Every structure is written in C-alpha cells, then in structure tokens.
Coordinates of C-alpha atoms in Angstrom, one line a residue:
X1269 CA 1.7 17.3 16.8
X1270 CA -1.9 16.7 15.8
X1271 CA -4.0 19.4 14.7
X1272 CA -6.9 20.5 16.7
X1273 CA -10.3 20.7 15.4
X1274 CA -11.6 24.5 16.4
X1275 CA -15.0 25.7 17.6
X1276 CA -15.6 27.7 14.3
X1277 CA -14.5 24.3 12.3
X1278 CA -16.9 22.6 13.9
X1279 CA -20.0 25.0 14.0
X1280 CA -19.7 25.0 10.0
X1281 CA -21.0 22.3 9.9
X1282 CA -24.1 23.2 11.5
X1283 CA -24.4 26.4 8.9
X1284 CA -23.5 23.7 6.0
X1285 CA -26.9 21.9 7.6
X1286 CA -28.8 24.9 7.8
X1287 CA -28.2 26.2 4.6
X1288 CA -29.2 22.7 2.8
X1289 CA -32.5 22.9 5.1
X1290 CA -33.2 25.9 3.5
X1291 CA -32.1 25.1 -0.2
X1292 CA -34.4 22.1 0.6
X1293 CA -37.5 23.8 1.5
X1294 CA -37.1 26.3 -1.2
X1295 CA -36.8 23.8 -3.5
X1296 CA -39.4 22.2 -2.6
X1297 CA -42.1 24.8 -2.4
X1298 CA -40.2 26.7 -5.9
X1299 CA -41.0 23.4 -7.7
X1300 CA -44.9 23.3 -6.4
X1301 CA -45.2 27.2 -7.1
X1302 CA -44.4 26.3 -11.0
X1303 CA -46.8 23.2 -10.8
X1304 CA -49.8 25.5 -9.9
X1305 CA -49.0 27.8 -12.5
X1306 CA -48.5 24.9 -15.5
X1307 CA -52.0 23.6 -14.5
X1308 CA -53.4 27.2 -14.4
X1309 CA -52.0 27.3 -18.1
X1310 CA -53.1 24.3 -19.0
X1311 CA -56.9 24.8 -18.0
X1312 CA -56.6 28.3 -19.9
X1313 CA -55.4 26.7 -22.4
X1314 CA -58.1 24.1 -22.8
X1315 CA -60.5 26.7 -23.2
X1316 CA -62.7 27.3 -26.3
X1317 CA -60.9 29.9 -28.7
X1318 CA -63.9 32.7 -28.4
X1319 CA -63.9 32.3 -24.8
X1320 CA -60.2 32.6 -24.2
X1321 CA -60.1 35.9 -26.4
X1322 CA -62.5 37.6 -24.2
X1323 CA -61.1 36.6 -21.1
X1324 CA -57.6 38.0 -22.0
X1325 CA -58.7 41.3 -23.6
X1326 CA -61.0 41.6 -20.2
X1327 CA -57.5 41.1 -18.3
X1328 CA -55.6 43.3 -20.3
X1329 CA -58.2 46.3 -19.6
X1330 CA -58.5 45.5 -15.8
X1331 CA -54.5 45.2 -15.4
X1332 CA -54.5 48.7 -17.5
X1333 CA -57.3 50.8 -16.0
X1334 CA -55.7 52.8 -12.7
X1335 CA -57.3 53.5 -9.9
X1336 CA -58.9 50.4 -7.7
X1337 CA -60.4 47.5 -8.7
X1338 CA -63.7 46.9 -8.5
X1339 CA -64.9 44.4 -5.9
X1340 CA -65.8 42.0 -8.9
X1341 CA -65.6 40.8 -12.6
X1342 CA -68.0 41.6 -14.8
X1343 CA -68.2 39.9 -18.1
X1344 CA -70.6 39.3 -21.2
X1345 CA -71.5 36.5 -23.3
X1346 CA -72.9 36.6 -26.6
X1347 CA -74.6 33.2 -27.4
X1348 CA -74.8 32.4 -30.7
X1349 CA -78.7 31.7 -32.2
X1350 CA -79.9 28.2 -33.4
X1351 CA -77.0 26.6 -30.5
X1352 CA -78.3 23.7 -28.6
X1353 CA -76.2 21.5 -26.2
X1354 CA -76.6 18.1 -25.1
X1355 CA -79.1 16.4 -23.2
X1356 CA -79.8 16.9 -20.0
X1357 CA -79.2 21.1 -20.3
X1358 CA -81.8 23.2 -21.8
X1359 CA -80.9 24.8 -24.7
X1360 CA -79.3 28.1 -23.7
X1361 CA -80.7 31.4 -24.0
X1362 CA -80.1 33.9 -27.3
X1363 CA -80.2 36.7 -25.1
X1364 CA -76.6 38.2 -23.8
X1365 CA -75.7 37.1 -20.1
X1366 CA -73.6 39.2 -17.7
X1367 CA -71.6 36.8 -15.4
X1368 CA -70.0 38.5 -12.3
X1369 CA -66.7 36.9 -10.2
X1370 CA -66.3 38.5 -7.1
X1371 CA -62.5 38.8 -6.4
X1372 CA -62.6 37.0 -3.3
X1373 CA -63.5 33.7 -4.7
X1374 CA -60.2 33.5 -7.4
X1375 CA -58.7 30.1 -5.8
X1376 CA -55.5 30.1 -7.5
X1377 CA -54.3 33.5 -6.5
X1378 CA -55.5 32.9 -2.2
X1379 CA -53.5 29.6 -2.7
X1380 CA -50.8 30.9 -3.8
X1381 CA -50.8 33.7 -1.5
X1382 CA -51.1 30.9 1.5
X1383 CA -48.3 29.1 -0.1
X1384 CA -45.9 32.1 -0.3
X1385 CA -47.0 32.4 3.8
X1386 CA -46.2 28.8 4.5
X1387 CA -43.2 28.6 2.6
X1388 CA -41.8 31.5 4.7
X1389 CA -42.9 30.0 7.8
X1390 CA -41.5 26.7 6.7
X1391 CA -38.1 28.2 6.2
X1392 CA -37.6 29.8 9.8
X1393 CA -38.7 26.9 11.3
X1394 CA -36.6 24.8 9.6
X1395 CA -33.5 26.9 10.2
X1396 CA -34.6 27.0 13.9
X1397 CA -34.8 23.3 14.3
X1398 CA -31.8 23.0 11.8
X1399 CA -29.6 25.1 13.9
X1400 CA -30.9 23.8 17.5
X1401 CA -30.3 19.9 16.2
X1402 CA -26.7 20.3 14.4
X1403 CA -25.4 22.4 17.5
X1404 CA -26.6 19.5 19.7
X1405 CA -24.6 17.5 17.1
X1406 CA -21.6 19.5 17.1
X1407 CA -21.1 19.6 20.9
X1408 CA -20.5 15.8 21.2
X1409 CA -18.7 15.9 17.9
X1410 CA -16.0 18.6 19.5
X1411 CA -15.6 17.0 22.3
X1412 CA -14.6 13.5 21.0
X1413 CA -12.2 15.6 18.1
X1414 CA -10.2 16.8 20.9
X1415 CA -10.3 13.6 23.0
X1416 CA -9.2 12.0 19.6
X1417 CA -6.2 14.9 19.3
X1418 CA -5.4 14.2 22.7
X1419 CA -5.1 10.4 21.9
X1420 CA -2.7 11.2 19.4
X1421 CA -0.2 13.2 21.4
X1422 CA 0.3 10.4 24.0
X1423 CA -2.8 11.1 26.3
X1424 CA -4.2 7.8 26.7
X1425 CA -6.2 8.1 29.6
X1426 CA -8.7 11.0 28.1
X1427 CA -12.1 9.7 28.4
X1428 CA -15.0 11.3 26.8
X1429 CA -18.1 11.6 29.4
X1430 CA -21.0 9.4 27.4
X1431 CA -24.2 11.3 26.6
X1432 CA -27.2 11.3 28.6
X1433 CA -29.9 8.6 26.8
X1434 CA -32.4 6.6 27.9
X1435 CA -31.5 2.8 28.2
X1436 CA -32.5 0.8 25.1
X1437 CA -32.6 4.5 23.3
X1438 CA -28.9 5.0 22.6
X1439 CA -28.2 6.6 19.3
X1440 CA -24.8 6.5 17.3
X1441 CA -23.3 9.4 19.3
X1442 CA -23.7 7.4 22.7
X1443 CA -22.1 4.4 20.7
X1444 CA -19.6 6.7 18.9
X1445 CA -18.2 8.0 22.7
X1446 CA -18.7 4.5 24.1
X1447 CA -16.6 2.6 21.3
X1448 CA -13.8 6.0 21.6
X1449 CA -13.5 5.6 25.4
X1450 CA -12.7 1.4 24.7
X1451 CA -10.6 2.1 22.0
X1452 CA -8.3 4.6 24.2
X1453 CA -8.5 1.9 27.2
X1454 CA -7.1 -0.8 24.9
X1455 CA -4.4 1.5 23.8
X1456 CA -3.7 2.2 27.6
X1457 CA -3.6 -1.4 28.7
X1458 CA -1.6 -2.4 25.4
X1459 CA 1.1 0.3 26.2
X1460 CA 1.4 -0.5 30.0
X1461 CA 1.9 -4.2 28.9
X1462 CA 4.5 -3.3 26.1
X1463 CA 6.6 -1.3 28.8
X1464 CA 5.7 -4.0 31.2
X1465 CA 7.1 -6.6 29.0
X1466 CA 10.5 -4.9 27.6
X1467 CA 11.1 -4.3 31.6
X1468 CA 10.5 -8.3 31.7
X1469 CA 12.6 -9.2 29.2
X1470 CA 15.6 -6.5 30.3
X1471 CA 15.3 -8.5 33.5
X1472 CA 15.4 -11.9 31.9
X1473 CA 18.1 -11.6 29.4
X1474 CA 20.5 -9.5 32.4
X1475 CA 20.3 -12.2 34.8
X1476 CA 21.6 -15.1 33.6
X1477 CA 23.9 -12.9 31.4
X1478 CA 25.1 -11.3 34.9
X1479 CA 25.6 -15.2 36.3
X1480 CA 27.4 -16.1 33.8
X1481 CA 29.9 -13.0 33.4
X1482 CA 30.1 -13.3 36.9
X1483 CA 31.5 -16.9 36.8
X1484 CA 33.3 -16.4 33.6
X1485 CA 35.4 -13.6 35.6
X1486 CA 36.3 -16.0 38.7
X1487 CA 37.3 -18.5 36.6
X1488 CA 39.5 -16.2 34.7
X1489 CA 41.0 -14.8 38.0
X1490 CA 41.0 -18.3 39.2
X1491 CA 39.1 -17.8 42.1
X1492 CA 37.1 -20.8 41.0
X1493 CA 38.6 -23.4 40.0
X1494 CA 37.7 -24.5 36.0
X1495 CA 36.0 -28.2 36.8
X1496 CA 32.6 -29.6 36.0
X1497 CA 30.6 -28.5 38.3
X1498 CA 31.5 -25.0 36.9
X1499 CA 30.8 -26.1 33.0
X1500 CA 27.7 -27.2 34.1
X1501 CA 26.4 -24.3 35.5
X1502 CA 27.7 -22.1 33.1
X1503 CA 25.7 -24.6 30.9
X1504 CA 22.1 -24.3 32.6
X1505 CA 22.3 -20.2 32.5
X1506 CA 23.6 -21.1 28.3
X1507 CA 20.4 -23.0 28.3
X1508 CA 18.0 -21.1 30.4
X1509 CA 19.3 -17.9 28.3
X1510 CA 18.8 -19.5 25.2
X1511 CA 15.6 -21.4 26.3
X1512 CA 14.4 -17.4 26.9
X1513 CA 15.0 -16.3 23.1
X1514 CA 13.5 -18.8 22.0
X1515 CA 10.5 -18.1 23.6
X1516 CA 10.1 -14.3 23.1
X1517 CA 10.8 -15.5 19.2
X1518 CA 7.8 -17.9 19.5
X1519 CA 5.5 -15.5 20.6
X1520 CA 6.5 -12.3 18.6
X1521 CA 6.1 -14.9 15.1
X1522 CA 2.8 -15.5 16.7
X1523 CA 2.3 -11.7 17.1
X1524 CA 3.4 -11.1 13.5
X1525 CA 0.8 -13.4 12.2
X1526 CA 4.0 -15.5 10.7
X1527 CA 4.6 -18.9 13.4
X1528 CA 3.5 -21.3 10.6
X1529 CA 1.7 -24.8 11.9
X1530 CA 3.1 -28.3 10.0
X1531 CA -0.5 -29.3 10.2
X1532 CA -1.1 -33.1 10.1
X1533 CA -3.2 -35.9 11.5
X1534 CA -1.9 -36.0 14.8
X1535 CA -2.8 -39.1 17.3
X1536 CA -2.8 -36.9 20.7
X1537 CA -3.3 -39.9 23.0
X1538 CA 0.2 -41.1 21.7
X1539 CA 1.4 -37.7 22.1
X1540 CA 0.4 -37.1 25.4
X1541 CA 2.0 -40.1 26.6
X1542 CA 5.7 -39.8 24.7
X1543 CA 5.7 -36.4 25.8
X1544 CA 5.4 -37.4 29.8
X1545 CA 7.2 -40.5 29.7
X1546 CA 10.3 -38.3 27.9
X1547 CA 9.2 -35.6 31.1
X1548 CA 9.7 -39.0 34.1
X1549 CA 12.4 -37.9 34.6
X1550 CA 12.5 -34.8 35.4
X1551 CA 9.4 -35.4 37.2
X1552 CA 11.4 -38.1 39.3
X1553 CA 14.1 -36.0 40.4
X1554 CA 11.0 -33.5 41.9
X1555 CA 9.6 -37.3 43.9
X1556 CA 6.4 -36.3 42.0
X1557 CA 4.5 -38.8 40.2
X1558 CA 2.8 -38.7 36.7
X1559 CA -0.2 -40.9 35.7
X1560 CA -1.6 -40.4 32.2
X1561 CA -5.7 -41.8 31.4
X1562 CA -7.0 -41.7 27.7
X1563 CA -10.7 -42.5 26.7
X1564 CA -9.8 -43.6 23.8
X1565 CA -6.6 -45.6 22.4
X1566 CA -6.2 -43.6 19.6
X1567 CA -7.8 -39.9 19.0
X1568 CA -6.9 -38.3 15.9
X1569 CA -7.1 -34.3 15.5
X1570 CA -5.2 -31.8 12.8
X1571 CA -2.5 -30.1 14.1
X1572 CA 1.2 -29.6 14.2
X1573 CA 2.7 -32.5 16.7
X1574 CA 5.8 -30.4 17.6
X1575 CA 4.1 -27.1 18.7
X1576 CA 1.6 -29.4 20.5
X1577 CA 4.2 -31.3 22.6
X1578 CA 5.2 -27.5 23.6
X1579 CA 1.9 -27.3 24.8
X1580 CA 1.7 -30.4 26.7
X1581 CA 5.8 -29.9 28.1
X1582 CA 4.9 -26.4 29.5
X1583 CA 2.0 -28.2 31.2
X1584 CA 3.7 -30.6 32.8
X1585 CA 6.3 -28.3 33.5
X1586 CA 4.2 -25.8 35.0
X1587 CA 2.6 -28.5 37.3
X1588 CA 5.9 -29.8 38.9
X1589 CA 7.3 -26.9 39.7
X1590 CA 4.1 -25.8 42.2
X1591 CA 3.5 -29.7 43.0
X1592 CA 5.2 -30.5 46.4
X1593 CA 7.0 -33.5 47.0
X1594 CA 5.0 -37.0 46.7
X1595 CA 2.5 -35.2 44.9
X1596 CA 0.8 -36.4 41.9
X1597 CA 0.1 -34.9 38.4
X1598 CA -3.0 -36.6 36.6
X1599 CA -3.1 -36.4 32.6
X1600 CA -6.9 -37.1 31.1
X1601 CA -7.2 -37.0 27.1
X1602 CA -10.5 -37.5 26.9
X1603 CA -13.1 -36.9 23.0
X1604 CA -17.2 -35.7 23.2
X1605 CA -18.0 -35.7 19.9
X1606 CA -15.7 -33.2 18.2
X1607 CA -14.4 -31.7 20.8
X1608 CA -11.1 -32.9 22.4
X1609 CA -10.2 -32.5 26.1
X1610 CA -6.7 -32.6 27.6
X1611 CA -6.6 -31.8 31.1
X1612 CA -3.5 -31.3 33.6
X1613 CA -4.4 -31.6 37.1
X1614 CA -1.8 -31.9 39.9
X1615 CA -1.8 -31.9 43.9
X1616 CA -0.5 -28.8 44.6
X1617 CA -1.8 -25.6 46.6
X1618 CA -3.4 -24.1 43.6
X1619 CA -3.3 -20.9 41.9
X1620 CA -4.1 -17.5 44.4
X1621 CA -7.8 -16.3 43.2
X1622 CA -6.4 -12.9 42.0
X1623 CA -4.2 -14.5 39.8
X1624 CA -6.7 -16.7 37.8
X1625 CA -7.6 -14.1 35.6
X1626 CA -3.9 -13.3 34.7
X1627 CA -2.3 -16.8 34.7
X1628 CA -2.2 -16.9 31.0
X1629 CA -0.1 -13.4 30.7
X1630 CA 3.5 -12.8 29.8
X1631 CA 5.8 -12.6 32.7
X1632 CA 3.5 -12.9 35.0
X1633 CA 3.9 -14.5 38.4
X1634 CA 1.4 -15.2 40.6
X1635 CA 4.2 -14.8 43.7
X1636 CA 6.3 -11.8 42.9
X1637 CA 8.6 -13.1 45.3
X1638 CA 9.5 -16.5 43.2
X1639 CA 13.3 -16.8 41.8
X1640 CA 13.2 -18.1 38.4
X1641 CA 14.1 -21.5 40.1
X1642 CA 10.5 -21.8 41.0
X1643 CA 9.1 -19.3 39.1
X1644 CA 9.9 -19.7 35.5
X1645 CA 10.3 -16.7 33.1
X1646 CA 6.5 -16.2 33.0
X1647 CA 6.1 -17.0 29.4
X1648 CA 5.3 -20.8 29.7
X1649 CA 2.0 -20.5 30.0
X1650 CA 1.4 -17.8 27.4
X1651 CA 2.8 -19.8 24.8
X1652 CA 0.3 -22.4 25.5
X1653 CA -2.5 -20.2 25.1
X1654 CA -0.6 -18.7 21.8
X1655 CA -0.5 -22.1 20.6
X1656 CA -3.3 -23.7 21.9
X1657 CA -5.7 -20.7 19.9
X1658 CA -3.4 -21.0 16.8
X1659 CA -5.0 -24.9 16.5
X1660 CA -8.4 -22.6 17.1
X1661 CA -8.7 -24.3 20.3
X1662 CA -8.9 -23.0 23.8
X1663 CA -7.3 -23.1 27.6
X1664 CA -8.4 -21.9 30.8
X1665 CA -7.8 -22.9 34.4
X1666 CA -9.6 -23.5 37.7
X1667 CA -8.7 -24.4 41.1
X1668 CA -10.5 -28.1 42.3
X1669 CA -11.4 -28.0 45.6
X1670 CA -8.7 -29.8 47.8
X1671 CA -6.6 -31.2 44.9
X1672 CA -4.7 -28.3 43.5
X1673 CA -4.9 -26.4 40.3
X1674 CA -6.3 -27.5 37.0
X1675 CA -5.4 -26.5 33.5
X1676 CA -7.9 -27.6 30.1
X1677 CA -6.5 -27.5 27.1
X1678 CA -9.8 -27.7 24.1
X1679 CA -9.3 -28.6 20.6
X1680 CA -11.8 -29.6 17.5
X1681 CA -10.9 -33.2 16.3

C-alpha cells in the first residue's frame, strides 16, 4: 500500500521556506551591518595620528563619565605655530579652536539605528509573505500527493480539480494538475483496453477451439461420419486458430519494441500487384472485382517486402469482406515527391461515422453483431497501422461519398 503524504509533512515545507526567508534577510542585513562598521574603521583609521589620539581619549571620558550626556561634543584643537596649508585656504589660526558636534547629527549611529528598524520590519514581512505563498503552495501540492497515492492503489479515475488562473497566465502548478489528470486518464483508458483485449482474445482462442472439440467428439462417437468435408473444416478453424496467434504475436513483438523489419529497396508498384493477383481468387469466389492503377511503373521505397504485403493483404481483405456482390475494389499506388500513396477504395456501404475514430483498434467491430465470418478477429486492421508506423509511415480512413469506404496507407520513398 502506498504511503500517504500527511498535512504536517506537507506544511514543513512551508516552515523549511520560512526559515530560509529569514536566514536570508539576516544574512543579508548582518553582512551590510559589518560593512558600515569596516568603513567607519577605515576612515578612523585614515586619520592623522594627533587627531585620532584626541578623539579616542575624548570617547573614553564621555563613555566613562555617568550621568547623561550632554546634548553635544565639545572638543579642542591646538594648532601648531609657523603651519600653513595649501592654496586656496588661509593659513589657519595659532589660537586654540573649540569645535562642537551636536549628537543629533552622528550619521553612522541614526543609520544604523534605521537599519536595525528595517531589518526587523524586513524579517516579519518576509515570514508573512513567506508563510502566506508556501501554504498557497502546499495546498495544491497535498492534494495532487494524495491523488498520486490514490493512483497507486488502483484508483484510476481520481482527478485533481485544476487551479483557478487566468488564461495565458498558467503557472507550473496548473500544468503540474493538468499533466497528473492526463497521465491518470491514459492509465484508465490503457487498463480498460488491456481487460478489453484479454476478454477478446479468451473469446477468440475458445471458439474455434470449441468448434473443433466439438467436431472432434462427433467424429469420435461417429455421429459424423470422418470424410472430407469434415477434414476441411476441422482445417479452416486449424487455420483461423493459428492465423489468430500469429497475429496477437505480431503485435505484442511490435509492443515489445522487438518485430525487426528486413529493410530493403522495395518496388511497391510490383508489390501491390503480386499481392492482388495472388488475392483474385479469393476475390472471385466473393463475384467482386479488383483493378489495380500505378502512376509510376516502378516506385522504389525502403522497407521490408513481407511485412508490407501484410499490409496490402489485410487491405484487400478488409475490403471484400464489406464489398457486396459485383462490387469493385480500386488499388491507386500513386508518388508526390517523397511521399508515397497507396490507397484501397472499394464499393461497399462504408464504415458507420462512430466507428471511424476506432477502426484502427484491436478487436474492434464496427457491427457488434458480425460472426467472425464477416467480421474478422478485429486485429486486421491494427496490424496495418502497427506496421504501416513501423516503416514511419501513416494510415487513416474516410468514407467517399456514394462509393464506399476508403483506406490510405502513407510512406516516405
């Protein structure tokens, strides 16, 4: 059983971000504080010898002296006799010169007083807006951890609800819920096909295995007599059963990522037309007729020839079976440029509009109702999609207006 992400699990997180706010801004502001005070030791520092004597013995008696300070700074300054400065100051006066600093004009201490203010007020703030954003973080957070947990148990209809944004303003959390709530619908269309499919293929495999035990126990009570007619039906279930294996093999290699292509220079004019005049027939015996048209006499593209005669024989063979009697099944191989075109068209009633999308799925049947006689097994048509996209080509279908259904099959030459 998955483990389940908890409220207080998650709200750490949001006292991890607070906390690193606040080391931030402290930081910050610690690293400014000892700035101000190396340049304030520098400056003192630069100061003349005499000057800087005075100056701390004056500071020494002030920080001494109890009681309260005066509102000022008084100091005086001996200037030595015969001293003259540089042009353009006067020469400066022998006579001692009392300078006064009133307190309220010392800039270093009112900024630092201002800074120690700020930084205060810059660290509740920032926890303020630190807790209010990673709580709004954490709420979409929880909610997808759970929906994830529940994914993992089996639920795979759980949804997360996508967060309110404006449009063209989604950020990663709307992207983050909208990419989760895909992800679990893919699961949940993936896992309705795999039961959908192993139901399929139960079905497939019983029936003609039922058949044939069925007529293998009549003969061996001799209620049917053992002639031809019998071997030969006991022959088209062999076939039909083994026909079935074959495909469900073809498509699970294909799955796997292991069906290996014979690739070669393949002329698929010629191959078009062996394939239907080895399918005449079989078309024949259905009284429907088979024309083939090229563009070209010869069309060369890469491929394996074998895997695409399957493609061309489940065409064909997908077209007589819905073309009715005296019908007609038209084969165009056509080249634009690099791209090839095969297209099988044929005369029948076409394919029901809800079934278009699905025509190309396995086991599917656009008339539930159809025996396997006129409905195949449903995997004819997969395996030419399978196949045709393995050549890195594609296939899709259409219904032409008054002539039937019509299946394209592209492919880069």
């Amino acid at each position: 059983m998955a483990r389940k992400l908890s409220r207080p699990s998650i709200y750490s997180i949001a006292g991890r971000l607070s906390l690193m706010t606040l080391a931030v801004v402290l930081l910050t502001n610690l690293i400014t504080v000892g700035f101000m005070q190396y340049q304030s030791w520098q400056r003192f520092e630069n100061l003349p010898p005499n000057l800087k004597q005075v100056l701390q013995q004056r500071w020494e008696q002030d920080t001494a002296r109890p009681g309260p300070q005066p509102a000022y700074k008084e100091f005086t300054v001996q200037m030595a006799p015969n001293v003259t400065t540089l042009q353009p100051f006067p020469p400066l006066p022998e006579q001692p010169r009392t300078i006064r600093i009133p307190r309220g004009l010392r800039l270093r201490d009112d900024l630092q007083n201002s800074l120690l203010v700020s930084t205060l007020l810059g660290c509740l703030i920032g926890a303020a807006l630190s807790v209010f954003f990673s709580r709004r973080l954490a709420r979409p957070l929880e909610s997808i951890s759970h929906a994830a947990a529940r994914v993992s148990e089996g639920d795979l209809s759980t949804r997360v609800d996508l967060p309110a944004a404006p449009a063209g303003r989604e950020d990663e959390l709307y992207f983050l819920t909208q990419h989760f709530n895909m992800m679990a619908e893919t699961l949940q269309r993936q896992e309705q096909e795999r039961k959908n499919m192993i139901a399929d293929i139960a079905h497939e495999l019983r029936t003609p295995i039922a058949v044939m035990k069925a007529k293998l126990d009549a003969l061996e009570d001799g209620i049917v007599p053992l002639d031809q007619h019998s071997v030969q039906r006991l022959q088209a279930q062999t076939n039909l059963l083994s026909r079935l294996v074959d495909d469900l093999r073809t498509l699970s290699l294909a799955d796997a990522g292991k069906l290996e292509l014979s690739t070669q220079v393949v002329d698929i004019a010629a191959l078009v037309e062996n394939v239907v005049s080895e399918y005449q027939a079989v078309a024949a015996r259905e009284k429907v007729q088979v024309q083939v048209e090229t563009s070209e006499e010869t069309i060369l593209i890469p491929g394996d020839p074998d895997r695409l005669a399957q493609v061309i024989n489940n065409l064909l063979e997908n077209a007589v079976r819905y073309t009715p009697p005296q019908g007609r099944i038209d084969v165009h191989v056509s080249r634009k440029n690099d791209l090839v075109t095969l297209k099988v068209q044929d005369t029948g009633h076409g394919i029901p509009e809800h079934a278009l999308p699905h025509i190309f799925e396995r086991f599917y049947r656009a008339d539930g109702s159809r025996t396997r006689v006129t409905g195949g097994t449903g995997l004819g048509l997969a395996i030419v999609r399978t196949l045709t996209e393995l050549h890195g080509g594609r296939v899709h279908a259409w219904n032409q207006q008054g002539s039937g259904a019509v299946f394209q099959v592209e492919l880069r030459g």
